[in-house]
mmCIF file of C-alpha atoms in Angstrom:
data_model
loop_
_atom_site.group_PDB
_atom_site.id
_atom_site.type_symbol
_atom_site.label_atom_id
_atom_site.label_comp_id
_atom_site.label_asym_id
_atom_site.label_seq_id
_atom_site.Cartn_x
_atom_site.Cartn_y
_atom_site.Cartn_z
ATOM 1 C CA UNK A 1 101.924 148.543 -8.537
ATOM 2 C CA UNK A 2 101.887 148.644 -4.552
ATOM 3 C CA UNK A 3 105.005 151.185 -4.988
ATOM 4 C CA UNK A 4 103.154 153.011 -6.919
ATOM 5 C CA UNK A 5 100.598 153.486 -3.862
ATOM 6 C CA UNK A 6 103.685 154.698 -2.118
ATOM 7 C CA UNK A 7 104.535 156.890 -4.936
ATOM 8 C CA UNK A 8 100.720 158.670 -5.304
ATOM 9 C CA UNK A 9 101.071 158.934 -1.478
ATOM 10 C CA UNK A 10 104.412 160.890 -1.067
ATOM 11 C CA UNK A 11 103.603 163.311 -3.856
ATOM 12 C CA UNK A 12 100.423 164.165 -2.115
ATOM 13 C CA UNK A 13 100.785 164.621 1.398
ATOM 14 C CA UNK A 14 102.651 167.538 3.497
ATOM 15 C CA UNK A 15 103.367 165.669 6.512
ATOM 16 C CA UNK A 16 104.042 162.082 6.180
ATOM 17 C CA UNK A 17 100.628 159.696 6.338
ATOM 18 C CA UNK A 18 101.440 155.639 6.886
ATOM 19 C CA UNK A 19 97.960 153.775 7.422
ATOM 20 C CA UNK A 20 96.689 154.712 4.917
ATOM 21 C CA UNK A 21 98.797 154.382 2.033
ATOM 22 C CA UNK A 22 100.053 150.954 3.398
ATOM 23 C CA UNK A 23 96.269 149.549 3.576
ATOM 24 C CA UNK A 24 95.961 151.026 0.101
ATOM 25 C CA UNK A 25 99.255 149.575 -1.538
ATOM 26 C CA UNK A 26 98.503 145.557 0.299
ATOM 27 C CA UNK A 27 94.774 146.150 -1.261
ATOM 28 C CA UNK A 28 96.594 147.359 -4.929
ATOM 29 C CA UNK A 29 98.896 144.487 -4.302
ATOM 30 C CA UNK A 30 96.192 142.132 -3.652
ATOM 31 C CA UNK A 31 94.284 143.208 -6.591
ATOM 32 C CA UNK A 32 97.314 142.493 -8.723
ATOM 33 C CA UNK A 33 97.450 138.561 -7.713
ATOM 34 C CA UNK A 34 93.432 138.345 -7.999
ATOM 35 C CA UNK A 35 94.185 139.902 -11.663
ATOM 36 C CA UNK A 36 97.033 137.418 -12.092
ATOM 37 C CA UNK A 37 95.368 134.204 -11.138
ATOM 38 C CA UNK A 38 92.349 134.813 -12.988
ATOM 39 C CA UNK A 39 94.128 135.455 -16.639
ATOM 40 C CA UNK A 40 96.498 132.383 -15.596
ATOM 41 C CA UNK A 41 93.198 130.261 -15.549
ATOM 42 C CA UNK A 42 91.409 131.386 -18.132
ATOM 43 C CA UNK A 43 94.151 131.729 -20.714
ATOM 44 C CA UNK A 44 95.674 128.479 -20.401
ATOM 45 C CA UNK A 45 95.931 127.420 -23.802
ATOM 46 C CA UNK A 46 97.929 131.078 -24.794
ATOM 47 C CA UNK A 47 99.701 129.669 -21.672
ATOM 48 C CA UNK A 48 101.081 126.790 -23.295
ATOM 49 C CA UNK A 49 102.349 129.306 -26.034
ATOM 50 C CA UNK A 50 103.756 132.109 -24.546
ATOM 51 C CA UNK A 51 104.435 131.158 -20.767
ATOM 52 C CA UNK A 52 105.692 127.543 -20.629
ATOM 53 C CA UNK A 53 107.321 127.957 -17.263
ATOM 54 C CA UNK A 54 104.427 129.337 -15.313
ATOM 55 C CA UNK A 55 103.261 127.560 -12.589
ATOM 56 C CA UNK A 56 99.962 126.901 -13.491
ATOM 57 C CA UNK A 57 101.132 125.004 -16.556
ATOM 58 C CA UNK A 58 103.780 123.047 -15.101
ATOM 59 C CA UNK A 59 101.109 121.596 -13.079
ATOM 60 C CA UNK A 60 102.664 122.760 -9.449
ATOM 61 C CA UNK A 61 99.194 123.829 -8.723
ATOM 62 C CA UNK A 62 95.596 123.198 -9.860
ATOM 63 C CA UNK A 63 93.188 125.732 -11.800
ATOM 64 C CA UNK A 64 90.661 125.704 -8.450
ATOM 65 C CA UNK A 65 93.915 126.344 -6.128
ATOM 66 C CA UNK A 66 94.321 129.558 -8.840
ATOM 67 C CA UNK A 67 90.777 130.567 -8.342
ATOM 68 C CA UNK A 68 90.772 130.254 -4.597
ATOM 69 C CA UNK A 69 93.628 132.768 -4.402
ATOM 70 C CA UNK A 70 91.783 135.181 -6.378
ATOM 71 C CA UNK A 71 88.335 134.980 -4.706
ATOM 72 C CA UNK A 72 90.580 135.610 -1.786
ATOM 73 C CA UNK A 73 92.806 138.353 -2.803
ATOM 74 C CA UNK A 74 89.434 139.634 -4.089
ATOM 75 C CA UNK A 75 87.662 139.882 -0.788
ATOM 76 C CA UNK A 76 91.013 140.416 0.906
ATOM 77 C CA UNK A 77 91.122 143.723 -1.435
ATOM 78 C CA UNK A 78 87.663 145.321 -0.723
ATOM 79 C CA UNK A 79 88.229 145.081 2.868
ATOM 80 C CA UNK A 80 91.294 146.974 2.997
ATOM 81 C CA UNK A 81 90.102 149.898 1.081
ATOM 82 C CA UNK A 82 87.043 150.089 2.899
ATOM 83 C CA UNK A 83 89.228 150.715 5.952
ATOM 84 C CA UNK A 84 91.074 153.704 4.088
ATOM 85 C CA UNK A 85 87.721 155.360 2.728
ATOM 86 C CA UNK A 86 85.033 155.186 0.604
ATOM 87 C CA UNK A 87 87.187 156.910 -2.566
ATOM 88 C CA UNK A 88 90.071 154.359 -2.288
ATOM 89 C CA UNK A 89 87.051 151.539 -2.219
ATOM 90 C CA UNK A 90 85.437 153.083 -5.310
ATOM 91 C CA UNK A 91 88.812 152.821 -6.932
ATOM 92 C CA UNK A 92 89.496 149.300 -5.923
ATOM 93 C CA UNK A 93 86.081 148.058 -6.899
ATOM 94 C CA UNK A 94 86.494 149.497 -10.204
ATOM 95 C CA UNK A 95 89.902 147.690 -10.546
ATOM 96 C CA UNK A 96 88.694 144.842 -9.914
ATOM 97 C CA UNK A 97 85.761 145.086 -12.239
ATOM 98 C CA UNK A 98 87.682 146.150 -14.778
ATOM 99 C CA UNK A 99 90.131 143.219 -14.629
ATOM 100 C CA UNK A 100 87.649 140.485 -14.488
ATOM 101 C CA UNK A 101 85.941 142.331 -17.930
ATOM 102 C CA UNK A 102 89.857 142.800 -19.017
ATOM 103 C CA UNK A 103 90.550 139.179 -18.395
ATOM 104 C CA UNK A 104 86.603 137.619 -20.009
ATOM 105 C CA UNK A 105 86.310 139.724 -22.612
ATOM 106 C CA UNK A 106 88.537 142.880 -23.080
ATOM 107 C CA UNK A 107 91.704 141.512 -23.673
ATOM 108 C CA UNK A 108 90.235 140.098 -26.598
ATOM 109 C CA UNK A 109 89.248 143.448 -27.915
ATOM 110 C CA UNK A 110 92.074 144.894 -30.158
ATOM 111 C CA UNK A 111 93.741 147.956 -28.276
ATOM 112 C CA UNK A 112 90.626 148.603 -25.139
ATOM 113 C CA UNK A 113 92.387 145.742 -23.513
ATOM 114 C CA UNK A 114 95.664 147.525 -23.635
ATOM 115 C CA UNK A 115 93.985 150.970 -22.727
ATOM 116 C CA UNK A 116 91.979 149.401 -19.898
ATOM 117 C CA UNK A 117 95.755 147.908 -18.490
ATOM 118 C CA UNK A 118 97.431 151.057 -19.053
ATOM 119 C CA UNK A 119 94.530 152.577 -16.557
ATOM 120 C CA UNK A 120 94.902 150.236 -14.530
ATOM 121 C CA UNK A 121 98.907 151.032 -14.089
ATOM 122 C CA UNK A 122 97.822 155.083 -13.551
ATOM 123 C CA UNK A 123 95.380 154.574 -10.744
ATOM 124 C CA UNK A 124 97.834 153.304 -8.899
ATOM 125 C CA UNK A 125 99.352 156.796 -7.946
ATOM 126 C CA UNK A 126 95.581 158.120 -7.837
ATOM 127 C CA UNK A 127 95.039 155.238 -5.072
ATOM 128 C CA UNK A 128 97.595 156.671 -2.866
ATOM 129 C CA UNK A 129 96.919 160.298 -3.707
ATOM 130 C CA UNK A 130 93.562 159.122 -2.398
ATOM 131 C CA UNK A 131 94.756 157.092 0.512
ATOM 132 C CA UNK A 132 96.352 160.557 1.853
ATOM 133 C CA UNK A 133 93.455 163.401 1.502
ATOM 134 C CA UNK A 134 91.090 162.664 -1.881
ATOM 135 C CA UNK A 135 91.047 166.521 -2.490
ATOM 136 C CA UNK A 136 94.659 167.166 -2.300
ATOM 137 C CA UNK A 137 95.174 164.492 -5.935
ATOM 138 C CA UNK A 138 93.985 167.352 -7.822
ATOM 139 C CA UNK A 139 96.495 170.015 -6.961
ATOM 140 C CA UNK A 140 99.630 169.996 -9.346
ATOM 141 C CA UNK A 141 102.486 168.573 -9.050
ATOM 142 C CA UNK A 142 100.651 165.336 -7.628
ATOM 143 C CA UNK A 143 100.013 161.948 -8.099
ATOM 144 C CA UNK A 144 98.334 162.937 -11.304
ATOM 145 C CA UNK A 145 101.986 163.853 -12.656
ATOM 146 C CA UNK A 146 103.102 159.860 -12.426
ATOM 147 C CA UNK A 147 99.804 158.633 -13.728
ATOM 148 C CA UNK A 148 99.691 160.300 -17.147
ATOM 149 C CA UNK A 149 103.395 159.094 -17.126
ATOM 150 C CA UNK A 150 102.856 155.409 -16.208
ATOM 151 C CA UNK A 151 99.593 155.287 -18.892
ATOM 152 C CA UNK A 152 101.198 156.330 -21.839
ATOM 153 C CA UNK A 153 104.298 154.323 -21.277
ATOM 154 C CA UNK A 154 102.443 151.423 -20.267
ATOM 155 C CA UNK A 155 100.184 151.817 -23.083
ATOM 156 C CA UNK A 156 103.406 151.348 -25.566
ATOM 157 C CA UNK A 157 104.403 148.799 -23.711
ATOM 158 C CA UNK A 158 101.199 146.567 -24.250
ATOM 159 C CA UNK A 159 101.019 147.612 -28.094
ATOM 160 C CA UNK A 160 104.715 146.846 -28.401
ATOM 161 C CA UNK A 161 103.961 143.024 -26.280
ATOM 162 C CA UNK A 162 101.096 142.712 -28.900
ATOM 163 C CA UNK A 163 103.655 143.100 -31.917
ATOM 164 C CA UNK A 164 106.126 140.715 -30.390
ATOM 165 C CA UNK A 165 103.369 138.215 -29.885
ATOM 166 C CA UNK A 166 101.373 138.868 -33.227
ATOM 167 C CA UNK A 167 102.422 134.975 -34.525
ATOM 168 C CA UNK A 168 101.469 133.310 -31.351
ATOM 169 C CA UNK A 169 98.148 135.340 -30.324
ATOM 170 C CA UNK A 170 96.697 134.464 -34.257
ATOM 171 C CA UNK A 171 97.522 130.794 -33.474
ATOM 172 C CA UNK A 172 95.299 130.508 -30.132
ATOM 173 C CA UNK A 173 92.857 132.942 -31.299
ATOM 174 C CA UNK A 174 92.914 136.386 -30.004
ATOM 175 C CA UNK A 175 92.946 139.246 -32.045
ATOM 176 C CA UNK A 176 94.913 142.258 -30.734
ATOM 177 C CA UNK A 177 95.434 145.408 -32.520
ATOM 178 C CA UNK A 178 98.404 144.702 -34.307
ATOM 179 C CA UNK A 179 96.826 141.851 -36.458
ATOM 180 C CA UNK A 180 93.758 144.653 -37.223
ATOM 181 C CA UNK A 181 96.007 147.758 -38.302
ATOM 182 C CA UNK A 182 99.411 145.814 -39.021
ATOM 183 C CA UNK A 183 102.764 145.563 -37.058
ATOM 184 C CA UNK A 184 104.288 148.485 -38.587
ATOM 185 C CA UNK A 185 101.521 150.742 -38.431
ATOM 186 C CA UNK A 186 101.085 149.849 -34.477
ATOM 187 C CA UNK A 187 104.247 150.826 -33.825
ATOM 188 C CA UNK A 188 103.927 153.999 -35.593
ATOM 189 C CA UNK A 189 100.697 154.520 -33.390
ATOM 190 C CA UNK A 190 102.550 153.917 -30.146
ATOM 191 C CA UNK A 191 105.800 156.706 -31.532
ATOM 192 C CA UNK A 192 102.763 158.886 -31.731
ATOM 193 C CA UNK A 193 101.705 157.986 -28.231
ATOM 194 C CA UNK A 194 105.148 158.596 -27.250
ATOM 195 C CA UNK A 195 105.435 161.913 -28.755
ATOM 196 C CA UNK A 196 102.392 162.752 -26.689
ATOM 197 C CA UNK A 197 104.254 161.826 -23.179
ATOM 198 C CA UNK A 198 107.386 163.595 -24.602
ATOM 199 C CA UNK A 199 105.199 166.598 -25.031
ATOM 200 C CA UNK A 200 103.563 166.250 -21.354
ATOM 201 C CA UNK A 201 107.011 166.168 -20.142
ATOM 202 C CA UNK A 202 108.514 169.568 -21.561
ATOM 203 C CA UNK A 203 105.034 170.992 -20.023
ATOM 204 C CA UNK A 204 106.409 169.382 -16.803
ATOM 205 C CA UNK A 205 109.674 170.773 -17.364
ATOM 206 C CA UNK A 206 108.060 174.511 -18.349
ATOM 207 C CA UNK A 207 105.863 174.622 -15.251
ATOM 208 C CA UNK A 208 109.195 174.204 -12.836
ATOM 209 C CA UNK A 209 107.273 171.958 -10.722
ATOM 210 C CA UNK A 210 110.078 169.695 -10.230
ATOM 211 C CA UNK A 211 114.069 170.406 -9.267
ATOM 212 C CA UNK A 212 116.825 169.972 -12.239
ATOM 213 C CA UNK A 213 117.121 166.226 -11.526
ATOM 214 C CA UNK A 214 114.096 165.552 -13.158
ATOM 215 C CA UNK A 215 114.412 167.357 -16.252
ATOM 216 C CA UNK A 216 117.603 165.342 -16.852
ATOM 217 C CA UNK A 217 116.172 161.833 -16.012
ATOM 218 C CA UNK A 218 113.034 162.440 -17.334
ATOM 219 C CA UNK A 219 114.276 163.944 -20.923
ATOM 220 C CA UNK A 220 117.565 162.926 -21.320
ATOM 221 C CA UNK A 221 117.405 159.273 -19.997
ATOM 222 C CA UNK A 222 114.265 158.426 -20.308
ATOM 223 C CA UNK A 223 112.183 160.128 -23.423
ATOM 224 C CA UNK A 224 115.092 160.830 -25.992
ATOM 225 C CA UNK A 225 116.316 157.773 -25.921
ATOM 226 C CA UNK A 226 113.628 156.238 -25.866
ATOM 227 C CA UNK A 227 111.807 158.011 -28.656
ATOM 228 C CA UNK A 228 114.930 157.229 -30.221
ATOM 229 C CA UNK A 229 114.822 153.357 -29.517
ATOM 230 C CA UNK A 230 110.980 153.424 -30.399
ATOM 231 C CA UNK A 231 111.952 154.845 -34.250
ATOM 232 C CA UNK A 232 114.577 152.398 -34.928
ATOM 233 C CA UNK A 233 112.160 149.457 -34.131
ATOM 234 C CA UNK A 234 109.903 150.707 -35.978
ATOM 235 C CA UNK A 235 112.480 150.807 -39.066
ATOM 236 C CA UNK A 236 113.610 147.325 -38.353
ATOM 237 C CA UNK A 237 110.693 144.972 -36.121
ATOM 238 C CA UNK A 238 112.104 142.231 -35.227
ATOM 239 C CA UNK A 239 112.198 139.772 -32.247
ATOM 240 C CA UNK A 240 115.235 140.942 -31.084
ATOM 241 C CA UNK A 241 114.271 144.893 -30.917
ATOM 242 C CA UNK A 242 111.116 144.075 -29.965
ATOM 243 C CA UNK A 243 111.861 142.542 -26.933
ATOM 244 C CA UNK A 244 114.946 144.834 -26.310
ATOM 245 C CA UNK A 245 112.830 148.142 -26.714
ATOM 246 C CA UNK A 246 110.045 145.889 -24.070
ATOM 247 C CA UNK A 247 113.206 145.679 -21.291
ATOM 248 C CA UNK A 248 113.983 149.681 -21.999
ATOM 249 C CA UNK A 249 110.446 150.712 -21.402
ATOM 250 C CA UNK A 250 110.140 148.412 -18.271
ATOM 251 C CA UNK A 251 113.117 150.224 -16.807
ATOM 252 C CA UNK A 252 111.279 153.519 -18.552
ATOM 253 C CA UNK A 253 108.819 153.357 -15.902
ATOM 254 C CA UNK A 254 111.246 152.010 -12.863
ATOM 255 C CA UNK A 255 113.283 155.506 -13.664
ATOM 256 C CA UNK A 256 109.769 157.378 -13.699
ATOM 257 C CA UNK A 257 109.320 156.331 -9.888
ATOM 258 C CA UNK A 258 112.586 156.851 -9.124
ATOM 259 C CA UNK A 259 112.405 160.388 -10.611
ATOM 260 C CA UNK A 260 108.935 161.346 -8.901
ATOM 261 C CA UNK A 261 111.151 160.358 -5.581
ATOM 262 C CA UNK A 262 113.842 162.663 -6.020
ATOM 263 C CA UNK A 263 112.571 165.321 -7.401
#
């Protein structure tokens, strides 16, 4: 997430700007450990399920250590976009609103939890866009580019988590959108939602903002196959693809940064 500061930053500014986008990604990366902490304590029992070896559960630290380091990284947070500006504070008091709500209530809310972490992921580059000169975000290509990227895929991502963890999740409770619409018809939802960023990409592509690198990487390596990979889980969902197609889309979105760097 703090890279993705970087990221918003560089594709924003004409001369290069420091201060601010490295205040902006330590307050992004302090929001991310506040986040962190907080669903670690609160979730403890889907802990126990899903996350055996975290360090909460094996007891190397205490629940109150946990909520010390997020009041912390809280505070720590506010006070570092406030030295930016007011837009990058905005930003980072909404983030952290929106993952205390996320981590309370929302993630318990079939597919606005996933939404709301998919934003979350997409403000990033917004942050640093904002971190450089809050008018510039709006001109195209920008920051704006990476976000609608990072969103969709990281959108998939959480509905394709939610199918891999559909057995455990009914067990301790929480009901996520899989259980609601079924496993199979999720995954057809997040093809769809794939379509959509293949779709945002050939408009990429058609505009010529970017050099020839990027319509390579960002069609042939990363949506095709993808797409591709996305179909055939959806054919056959089990474990195995599930949590092979999860690795792919994680090193969807490293390429996606890599790409908005080159190109």
């Amino acid at each position: 997430m703090a890279i993705g500061v970087w990221i918003g930053a560089f594709m924003t500014w004409s001369d290069p700007i420091y201060y601010g986008p490295m205040i902006a990604s330590l307050a992004v990366f302090l929001i991310c450990v506040c986040g962190n902490s907080i669903g670690n304590i609160l979730n403890v029992e889907g802990e126990h399920v899903n996350h055996t070896s975290r360090a909460l559960i094996k007891g190397t630290f205490s629940a109150g250590f946990s909520l010390v380091i997020a009041i912390v990284c809280d505070l720590g947070a506010i006070m570092a976009a406030i030295s930016v500006n007011w837009q990058v504070a905005v930003i980072v008091v909404v983030a952290l609103i929106l993952i205390v709500a996320y981590n309370f209530k929302l993630k318990r809310v079939p597919l606005v939890g996933n939404i709301v972490m998919a934003l979350l992921g997409g403000l990033t580059f917004v942050t640093g866009g904002l971190a450089v000169n809050p008018i510039w975000i709006w001109e195209l290509p920008g920051p704006l580019i990476p976000a609608v990227f990072i969103f969709l895929l990281l959108l998939v991502l959480e509905i394709l988590k939610d199918v891999e963890n559909i057995d455990s999740d009914s067990k301790i409770g929480i009901t996520t959108f899989p259980q609601v619409v079924g496993a199979r018809s999720a995954l057809l939802i997040a093809i769809g939602l794939f379509v959509v960023l293949v779709s945002f990409t050939i408009v990429t592509v058609l505009a010529e903002w970017f050099d020839v690198a990027y319509k390579i990487i960002a069609v042939y390596i990363i949506d095709l196959p993808l797409l591709v990979l996305l179909i055939l889980v959806w054919s056959n969902p089990s474990i195995g693809m599930l949590k092979a197609s999860s690795v792919c889309l994680k090193l969807g979105i490293a390429l996606v940064i890599v790409t908005m760097i080159i190109a």
